Amino acid sequence: MSDGVPGSAVLGTPVVPTGDGRPDGADAPPVVVPRRRRRRLRLWIPLGVIAAYLVAGVIGPLIARYDPIATSVADRLLPPGSRMSDGGLALLGTDQVGRDLLPQIMQGARISLLVGAATLLLAGTVGAALGILCGYLGGAVDATVMRLADIQLAFPSILLAVFVAGVLGSSVTNVVLTLSITTWPIFARVARAQTLATRSRDFANAARTLGAGPWHVVRHCVLPAVAGPLLVIATVQLGFVIVAEASLSFLSLGIPAGTPSWGTTIANGRDYLASAWWIATLPGLALAVFVVCVGVLGDELRDRSDPNLSTR
Amino acid sequence: MVAPPHAPHPLLTVDDLVVSFDGPLGTYRALNGVSFQVGAGETLAILGESGSGKSVTVRAVMALLPRHSATIERGTIRYDGEELSALPVRRTRELSATEMAMVFQDSLTALNPVVRVGQQIAELFRVRQRTSRREAWRRAVAGLERVGIPNAARRAHDYPHQFSGGMRQRVVIAMALALRPRLLIADEPTTALDVTVQAQIMDLLRELREADGMAMILITHDLGVVADVADRVAVMYAGTVVESGPLRTVYDAPAHPYTRGLMASVPAPDRPGERLTPIEGMPPSPLATPAGCPFHPRCPVARAACRTDRPVLRVVATGHEAACHYAEEVMAGVDVRGAA
Ligand SMILES: Nc1ncnc2c1ncn2[C@@H]1O[C@H](COP(=O)(O)OP(=O)(O)OP(=O)(O)O)[C@@H](O)[C@H]1O
Ligand code: SF4
Ligand SMILES: [Mg+2]
């Protein structure tokens, strides 16, 4: 209680800030330049790789057409770099029925990226919206939605997939639906936790004391705080979703046969791992590189979107 | 400088406010009948130990109490004749910034860390006054200049963490005063700052208050600051106001033993070398407020009646109120400190 220091009149006029702490916002010393360059690489390398995947997925199949029924017994299990019977070069080898792997992987990228992006968009939007709603309102809304999320998390996604495939049939849309139902609780939980932590923070209260209503507080205080963690979750989930799609397709609960995704190609190559390693390995590598790049990009974007980190 | 003890039209009147919290240990009352008023242009200082309910009181006024755990059980909050406690929160928000505003203790947490400070202030003009983006920014920079931020036009582009504590508190003040409120609530505005900066911020607040003719509620632990800026003082203990009155009256002739102890626990500049007497004991837990006078376990002049009868705030002199059965004796100077 007795921290009082009476007699503050000795100090200078208020509008001339004398010796008010350290120099504000001084630029970092030049020592950090190499780090800056490293950080630029951390942004541009994954961006470049992801762009390459997108290009391959979008226009690759137009150039090197993939035909699911064009099998050729003579070209079975050719290793990467072989000549095929029609004279073409099988850059990545062929599979067990003699189809060129490169177009197959590019076609697969198309499906896998589409499923991944659509699922994240759907699950992310719905999950974030519900999570923010729950975190902000609390009470009965919160209890109901979060119990639903708990049930969802406890429910095996394969069972759900069986159910959806059985009732609605198997299609790309239904795979996206199934995976979205499986993933939204993760987004909802993170969004809710972050909202809870932010809604009664001082700066949210400060906004309120300046007349901000709930909508304004959510938009300006909660959303920016939720966005960073969600971005990180999304990059992790993207890998999970693409792999999950592969497992569903492997169980014939996902993408219908004839539309190759990375998952179906990997599944095809499983029986030939000893004799023809490339069938399963190359799409697997494509998947791994993609997921890693997305992860690095996500981390980097998060760091960049946080001004408290950007000057370090 | 001292305003009339009771301005004819009090700007803010809080009457018998009771607020309880649902905590893990059950429901407890953080405020147990708080009453005070602030006249237009008047500065009221609220004093009291940590946990006595100062922050809860002003948060209740600004409608910032957590919706699910806090309940206003009783009492009224009246601003300029309007009973805010009976109106939707929306009404308080409408009055916020233009009528009443608040400065928080920690400037780092009071600013949105991911939004440039100029933007945070400009937003106010855009949303509340529907000005254009450019005009809002211009006014934000002017606001920053007004609180003494050097290079305001450039600094407006910075993020909160790029400012020093003192500069950041100036930003917070600029934001609170942007729409020229008539009442500013400052909850320990300088506690997070070092001593020289504290004085600069207090000087700034005082200067702006005079320039705008605004009323102020100042919560602080610094009796020296109170002596410098306050017109009236309210002393809180265990969720109630135990004494209130004009600054000089309360300082010179405290009518409540707690206030008296408070004064004695601080070095007086005109009596160097005097022994300081801290108040004995601990404030009561809000879960177990003693019966009778809440101060009686620590009161050096407590008598039998104090253990059973709860004293109410009553007028002991013109404009001077105290909640003690023996206020007159305390004012007359019964030797409270002799009990130590
Ligand atoms: N959000 C809350 N939930 C539960 N209890 C609370 C909450 N806010 C305050 N309290 C309780 O209300 C009582 C009064 O707290 P308050 O913050 O008003 O004290 P104060 O007088 O401002 O103290 P200080 O000088 O330390 O700021 C305390 O017992 C505190 O534990
Ligand atoms: S009422 Fe009694 S216990 Fe309470 S402050 Fe007065 S003298 Fe002390
Ligand atoms: Mg407080």
PDB file of C-alpha atoms in Angstrom, chain A residues 1-9 11-26 136-139 199-213 216 219-221 224-225 305-311, chain B residues 48-49 59 62 64 67-68 93 96-97 100-102 104 106 109-115 123-124 127-128 146 148 150 155 159 161-164 166-167 170 175-176 196-197 199-200 203-204 207 221-224 228 258 262 265-267:
ATOM      1  CA  MET A   1       0.000   0.000   0.000  1.00  0.00           C
ATOM      2  CA  SER A   2       2.787   2.379   0.870  1.00  0.00           C
ATOM      3  CA  ASP A   3       4.425   2.604  -2.518  1.00  0.00           C
ATOM      4  CA  GLY A   4       3.512   6.273  -2.657  1.00  0.00           C
ATOM      5  CA  VAL A   5       6.134   8.790  -3.602  1.00  0.00           C
ATOM      6  CA  PRO A   6       4.664  12.164  -2.832  1.00  0.00           C
ATOM      7  CA  GLY A   7       5.761  15.294  -4.561  1.00  0.00           C
ATOM      8  CA  SER A   8       5.826  14.724  -8.278  1.00  0.00           C
ATOM      9  CA  ALA A   9       5.877  18.401  -9.136  1.00  0.00           C
ATOM     10  CA  LEU A  11       9.467  16.855 -12.992  1.00  0.00           C
ATOM     11  CA  GLY A  12       9.496  18.490 -16.393  1.00  0.00           C
ATOM     12  CA  THR A  13       6.626  19.464 -18.602  1.00  0.00           C
ATOM     13  CA  PRO A  14       4.700  16.508 -19.897  1.00  0.00           C
ATOM     14  CA  VAL A  15       4.742  17.259 -23.581  1.00  0.00           C
ATOM     15  CA  VAL A  16       8.520  17.136 -23.773  1.00  0.00           C
ATOM     16  CA  PRO A  17       9.284  13.482 -23.140  1.00  0.00           C
ATOM     17  CA  THR A  18      12.674  13.572 -21.535  1.00  0.00           C
ATOM     18  CA  GLY A  19      14.420  10.303 -20.971  1.00  0.00           C
ATOM     19  CA  ASP A  20      11.301   8.303 -21.426  1.00  0.00           C
ATOM     20  CA  GLY A  21      12.807   4.858 -21.497  1.00  0.00           C
ATOM     21  CA  ARG A  22      14.913   3.368 -24.243  1.00  0.00           C
ATOM     22  CA  PRO A  23      15.041   4.684 -27.813  1.00  0.00           C
ATOM     23  CA  ASP A  24      11.814   3.615 -29.426  1.00  0.00           C
ATOM     24  CA  GLY A  25      11.690   1.368 -32.425  1.00  0.00           C
ATOM     25  CA  ALA A  26      15.398   1.529 -33.163  1.00  0.00           C
ATOM     26  CA  TYR A 136     -17.369 -15.474 -27.341  1.00  0.00           C
ATOM     27  CA  LEU A 137     -20.865 -16.352 -26.206  1.00  0.00           C
ATOM     28  CA  GLY A 138     -20.090 -19.164 -23.784  1.00  0.00           C
ATOM     29  CA  GLY A 139     -23.058 -20.633 -21.955  1.00  0.00           C
ATOM     30  CA  ARG A 199     -12.261 -11.717 -25.551  1.00  0.00           C
ATOM     31  CA  SER A 200     -11.541 -10.442 -22.052  1.00  0.00           C
ATOM     32  CA  ARG A 201      -8.011  -9.257 -22.704  1.00  0.00           C
ATOM     33  CA  ASP A 202      -7.444  -5.631 -21.838  1.00  0.00           C
ATOM     34  CA  PHE A 203      -7.302  -4.477 -25.428  1.00  0.00           C
ATOM     35  CA  ALA A 204     -10.690  -6.022 -26.129  1.00  0.00           C
ATOM     36  CA  ASN A 205     -12.014  -4.264 -23.039  1.00  0.00           C
ATOM     37  CA  ALA A 206     -10.293  -1.087 -24.134  1.00  0.00           C
ATOM     38  CA  ALA A 207     -12.093  -1.351 -27.462  1.00  0.00           C
ATOM     39  CA  ARG A 208     -15.346  -1.780 -25.550  1.00  0.00           C
ATOM     40  CA  THR A 209     -14.702   1.290 -23.427  1.00  0.00           C
ATOM     41  CA  LEU A 210     -14.430   3.140 -26.708  1.00  0.00           C
ATOM     42  CA  GLY A 211     -17.804   1.908 -27.834  1.00  0.00           C
ATOM     43  CA  ALA A 212     -17.020  -1.291 -29.737  1.00  0.00           C
ATOM     44  CA  GLY A 213     -19.871  -3.765 -29.965  1.00  0.00           C
ATOM     45  CA  HIS A 216     -16.303  -5.082 -33.849  1.00  0.00           C
ATOM     46  CA  ARG A 219     -13.454  -8.654 -36.130  1.00  0.00           C
ATOM     47  CA  HIS A 220     -10.650  -6.488 -34.815  1.00  0.00           C
ATOM     48  CA  CYS A 221      -9.479  -8.189 -31.644  1.00  0.00           C
ATOM     49  CA  PRO A 224      -6.421 -11.477 -35.816  1.00  0.00           C
ATOM     50  CA  ALA A 225      -5.568 -13.483 -32.718  1.00  0.00           C
ATOM     51  CA  SER A 305       1.804 -11.946 -39.599  1.00  0.00           C
ATOM     52  CA  ASP A 306       2.869 -11.383 -35.984  1.00  0.00           C
ATOM     53  CA  PRO A 307       4.427  -7.925 -35.707  1.00  0.00           C
ATOM     54  CA  ASN A 308       5.793  -8.783 -32.278  1.00  0.00           C
ATOM     55  CA  LEU A 309       8.118 -11.287 -33.910  1.00  0.00           C
ATOM     56  CA  SER A 310       8.910  -9.543 -37.135  1.00  0.00           C
ATOM     57  CA  THR A 311      11.535  -7.155 -35.792  1.00  0.00           C
TER      58      THR A 311
ATOM     59  CA  GLY B  48      -7.869   1.379  -1.005  1.00  0.00           C
ATOM     60  CA  GLU B  49      -5.866  -1.749  -0.514  1.00  0.00           C
ATOM     61  CA  ARG B  59     -15.448  -2.017 -14.582  1.00  0.00           C
ATOM     62  CA  MET B  62     -17.997   0.682 -17.990  1.00  0.00           C
ATOM     63  CA  LEU B  64     -16.893  -4.682 -18.494  1.00  0.00           C
ATOM     64  CA  ARG B  67     -20.898 -11.743 -18.266  1.00  0.00           C
ATOM     65  CA  HIS B  68     -20.998 -15.286 -16.993  1.00  0.00           C
ATOM     66  CA  ARG B  93     -21.179   1.434 -25.350  1.00  0.00           C
ATOM     67  CA  SER B  96     -18.358   5.239 -24.311  1.00  0.00           C
ATOM     68  CA  ALA B  97     -15.595   7.347 -25.830  1.00  0.00           C
ATOM     69  CA  MET B 100     -16.863   8.293 -20.692  1.00  0.00           C
ATOM     70  CA  ALA B 101     -13.602   6.558 -21.445  1.00  0.00           C
ATOM     71  CA  MET B 102     -11.082   4.513 -19.552  1.00  0.00           C
ATOM     72  CA  PHE B 104      -6.002   0.875 -18.242  1.00  0.00           C
ATOM     73  CA  ASP B 106      -0.915  -1.877 -18.462  1.00  0.00           C
ATOM     74  CA  THR B 109      -2.123  -5.265 -22.908  1.00  0.00           C
ATOM     75  CA  ALA B 110      -4.506  -2.365 -23.485  1.00  0.00           C
ATOM     76  CA  LEU B 111      -3.481  -2.013 -27.120  1.00  0.00           C
ATOM     77  CA  ASN B 112      -4.131  -4.547 -29.826  1.00  0.00           C
ATOM     78  CA  PRO B 113      -0.681  -6.020 -30.475  1.00  0.00           C
ATOM     79  CA  VAL B 114      -1.290  -6.698 -34.151  1.00  0.00           C
ATOM     80  CA  VAL B 115      -2.689  -3.337 -35.225  1.00  0.00           C
ATOM     81  CA  GLU B 123     -10.672   3.286 -36.281  1.00  0.00           C
ATOM     82  CA  LEU B 124     -12.498   5.241 -33.576  1.00  0.00           C
ATOM     83  CA  VAL B 127     -16.597   3.930 -36.694  1.00  0.00           C
ATOM     84  CA  ARG B 128     -17.935   6.521 -34.290  1.00  0.00           C
ATOM     85  CA  ARG B 146      -1.547  16.195 -28.414  1.00  0.00           C
ATOM     86  CA  GLY B 148       3.330  14.525 -26.680  1.00  0.00           C
ATOM     87  CA  PRO B 150       7.445  13.051 -30.864  1.00  0.00           C
ATOM     88  CA  ARG B 155       5.218   6.765 -35.058  1.00  0.00           C
ATOM     89  CA  TYR B 159       3.024  -1.340 -33.493  1.00  0.00           C
ATOM     90  CA  HIS B 161       5.504  -3.152 -28.789  1.00  0.00           C
ATOM     91  CA  GLN B 162       7.764  -0.695 -30.596  1.00  0.00           C
ATOM     92  CA  PHE B 163       7.000   1.996 -28.018  1.00  0.00           C
ATOM     93  CA  SER B 164       8.482   2.406 -24.570  1.00  0.00           C
ATOM     94  CA  GLY B 166       5.641   5.697 -21.086  1.00  0.00           C
ATOM     95  CA  MET B 167       5.073   6.475 -24.759  1.00  0.00           C
ATOM     96  CA  ARG B 170       0.464   8.219 -23.922  1.00  0.00           C
ATOM     97  CA  MET B 175      -7.094   6.848 -27.670  1.00  0.00           C
ATOM     98  CA  ALA B 176      -9.256   7.343 -24.600  1.00  0.00           C
ATOM     99  CA  THR B 196      10.033   9.598 -13.490  1.00  0.00           C
ATOM    100  CA  VAL B 197       7.711   8.484 -16.273  1.00  0.00           C
ATOM    101  CA  ALA B 199       5.168  11.819 -12.954  1.00  0.00           C
ATOM    102  CA  GLN B 200       5.178  12.780 -16.632  1.00  0.00           C
ATOM    103  CA  ASP B 203       1.223  15.754 -15.422  1.00  0.00           C
ATOM    104  CA  LEU B 204      -0.105  14.960 -18.875  1.00  0.00           C
ATOM    105  CA  GLU B 207      -3.043  19.066 -18.190  1.00  0.00           C
ATOM    106  CA  HIS B 221      -2.001   3.829  -4.556  1.00  0.00           C
ATOM    107  CA  ASP B 222       0.022   6.987  -4.595  1.00  0.00           C
ATOM    108  CA  LEU B 223      -1.232   9.384  -1.937  1.00  0.00           C
ATOM    109  CA  GLY B 224       1.150  12.041  -3.212  1.00  0.00           C
ATOM    110  CA  ASP B 228      -1.744  16.805  -6.315  1.00  0.00           C
ATOM    111  CA  TYR B 258      -8.759   2.829   8.096  1.00  0.00           C
ATOM    112  CA  LEU B 262      -3.572   4.758   5.382  1.00  0.00           C
ATOM    113  CA  SER B 265       1.537   4.408   6.556  1.00  0.00           C
ATOM    114  CA  VAL B 266       2.931   6.982   4.132  1.00  0.00           C
ATOM    115  CA  PRO B 267       5.797   9.372   4.876  1.00  0.00           C
TER     116      PRO B 267
END
